[in-house]
Structures are given as C-alpha cells and as structure tokens.
C-alpha cells in the first residue's frame, strides 16, 4: 500500500493540511456524496461505469454527466439537493467502479469543513503497515 500524497486537502482546499502519518478509513457515511461540487470523471472511468450500469457509453454520458465547472472535463450530475446522482439512500449505485475522486476522499482530497461531517476513522499509517 502506498500513502504518498500532497499535504493539502485538494487544489480548492489549500487551507487544510493533511497529516502525512494518518490514513482515514471510510465508514460510508455518504457525507462526501452530499457535498455540492464537481465529481470529476476521467476518460478511463467512463467505460467501466457505463458497462456496470448496463449502458452504452454515450447513453451514460448523456444521462449522468455534465461539463465541469472549470470546463476542463466531465462531472457526474447532481440531484437538486446537491447529492451525487449515483447516491441511492445511503449507498453508491456504482461503488465497485466509482471515480478515483470518490475513492480518494478524504485522503487525496476533501472540502472545507469535511471533518465536521465525515465519519472516516483516522488510523496511523504505521499501524496499517504492520
């Protein structure tokens, strides 16, 4: 396992410094799925998600994506309440093939105030490696 990462929470959250010796274990509380903003889709993530949903790639793109706020790629769309379109109750509809952005929360990126809403459990990296 590799835990190398930038010490900042994300490009848009430069005020939060991540502890390099702590890894947060997701508890699937879905707080990150309810936070407004872009859920970046990388080009190599489109086919696996479309296949998982049983859709043609173009049908997936037309139904579930939009241009990112910065116009530099695609994002999953949001529901009117800002939840991710793939959130059903307290479960991710595409969990086995979810985007890297989702898989990396909160260790590779996060948002201001994430510690107040996220239930991820901090674990010392040394404990994981032993």
Coordinates of C-alpha atoms in Angstrom, one line a residue:
X1 CA 0.0 0.0 0.0
X2 CA 1.2 3.5 -0.8
X3 CA 0.0 6.5 1.1
X4 CA 2.1 9.2 -0.7
X5 CA 0.1 12.3 -1.3
X6 CA 0.3 16.1 -1.4
X7 CA -0.1 17.6 2.1
X8 CA -3.0 19.8 1.0
X9 CA -6.7 18.6 1.1
X10 CA -7.2 19.5 -2.5
X11 CA -6.5 22.3 -5.0
X12 CA -9.6 24.1 -3.9
X13 CA -8.9 23.4 -0.2
X14 CA -5.3 24.7 0.3
X15 CA -6.1 25.8 3.9
X16 CA -6.4 22.3 5.2
X17 CA -3.2 20.4 5.7
X18 CA -3.4 16.6 5.7
X19 CA -1.4 14.7 8.3
X20 CA 1.1 12.6 6.4
X21 CA 1.2 9.9 9.0
X22 CA -2.6 9.4 9.2
X23 CA -4.9 7.5 6.8
X24 CA -8.6 7.9 7.1
X25 CA -10.7 4.8 6.7
X26 CA -14.1 5.5 5.1
X27 CA -17.2 4.5 7.1
X28 CA -19.5 5.0 4.1
X29 CA -21.4 7.8 5.8
X30 CA -22.0 9.4 2.4
X31 CA -21.2 13.0 3.6
X32 CA -18.9 13.4 0.6
X33 CA -21.7 12.3 -1.7
X34 CA -23.9 15.0 -0.5
X35 CA -21.4 17.9 -0.8
X36 CA -22.1 20.2 -3.7
X37 CA -19.5 20.4 -6.5
X38 CA -17.9 18.5 -9.3
X39 CA -17.4 14.8 -9.2
X40 CA -14.6 14.5 -11.8
X41 CA -14.8 11.8 -14.3
X42 CA -11.6 10.8 -16.0
X43 CA -11.7 9.4 -19.5
X44 CA -10.7 5.9 -18.4
X45 CA -13.5 5.8 -15.9
X46 CA -16.4 6.3 -18.4
X47 CA -16.4 2.8 -20.0
X48 CA -16.3 0.8 -16.7
X49 CA -19.1 2.9 -15.2
X50 CA -21.2 2.7 -18.3
X51 CA -20.7 -1.1 -18.5
X52 CA -21.5 -1.5 -14.8
X53 CA -24.8 0.3 -15.4
X54 CA -25.6 -1.7 -18.5
X55 CA -25.5 1.4 -20.7
X56 CA -23.8 2.4 -23.9
X57 CA -21.1 4.9 -23.2
X58 CA -22.9 7.7 -25.0
X59 CA -26.1 6.9 -23.1
X60 CA -24.2 7.1 -19.8
X61 CA -22.6 10.4 -20.8
X62 CA -26.0 11.9 -22.0
X63 CA -27.8 10.8 -18.9
X64 CA -25.4 11.2 -16.0
X65 CA -22.7 13.8 -16.9
X66 CA -22.2 17.5 -17.4
X67 CA -19.3 19.8 -18.2
X68 CA -17.2 20.5 -15.1
X69 CA -17.5 24.0 -13.6
X70 CA -14.0 24.8 -14.8
X71 CA -14.9 23.4 -18.3
X72 CA -11.9 21.1 -18.2
X73 CA -13.7 17.8 -18.4
X74 CA -16.8 15.9 -17.3
X75 CA -18.5 15.6 -13.9
X76 CA -21.3 13.4 -12.7
X77 CA -24.5 15.5 -12.4
X78 CA -26.1 16.3 -9.0
X79 CA -29.6 16.0 -7.8
X80 CA -31.5 19.2 -6.9
X81 CA -30.4 18.8 -3.2
X82 CA -26.7 18.6 -4.3
X83 CA -26.3 14.8 -3.7
X84 CA -24.5 12.8 -6.3
X85 CA -26.8 11.3 -8.9
X86 CA -25.4 7.9 -8.1
X87 CA -26.3 8.1 -4.4
X88 CA -29.3 5.9 -3.6
X89 CA -30.3 6.1 0.0
X90 CA -27.0 5.5 1.8
X91 CA -25.3 3.5 -0.9
X92 CA -23.4 4.4 -4.0
X93 CA -25.0 2.9 -7.1
X94 CA -21.6 2.5 -8.8
X95 CA -19.4 1.7 -5.7
X96 CA -17.3 -1.1 -7.3
X97 CA -16.4 1.3 -10.2
X98 CA -16.7 4.7 -8.6
X99 CA -14.5 7.5 -9.8
X100 CA -11.0 7.9 -8.3
X101 CA -12.1 11.2 -6.8
X102 CA -14.6 9.3 -4.7
X103 CA -12.2 6.6 -3.8
X104 CA -9.7 9.1 -2.7
X105 CA -11.8 11.0 -0.2
X106 CA -10.7 12.3 2.3
X107 CA -7.1 11.1 1.9
X108 CA -6.4 12.5 -1.5
X109 CA -8.9 15.4 -1.5
X110 CA -11.5 16.9 0.8
X111 CA -13.5 20.1 1.2
X112 CA -13.5 22.8 3.9
X113 CA -15.3 21.6 7.0
X114 CA -15.1 17.9 6.0
X115 CA -14.0 16.8 9.5
X116 CA -17.3 18.1 10.9
X117 CA -19.4 16.0 8.6
X118 CA -17.3 13.0 7.6
X119 CA -17.2 9.9 9.8
X120 CA -13.9 8.5 8.4
X121 CA -11.8 7.0 11.2
X122 CA -8.2 8.2 11.4
X123 CA -5.6 5.4 11.6
X124 CA -1.9 5.9 12.0
X125 CA -0.1 4.8 8.8
X126 CA 2.4 2.8 10.9
X127 CA -0.5 0.7 12.2
X128 CA -1.7 -0.1 8.7
X129 CA 1.8 -1.1 7.5
X130 CA 2.5 -3.5 10.4

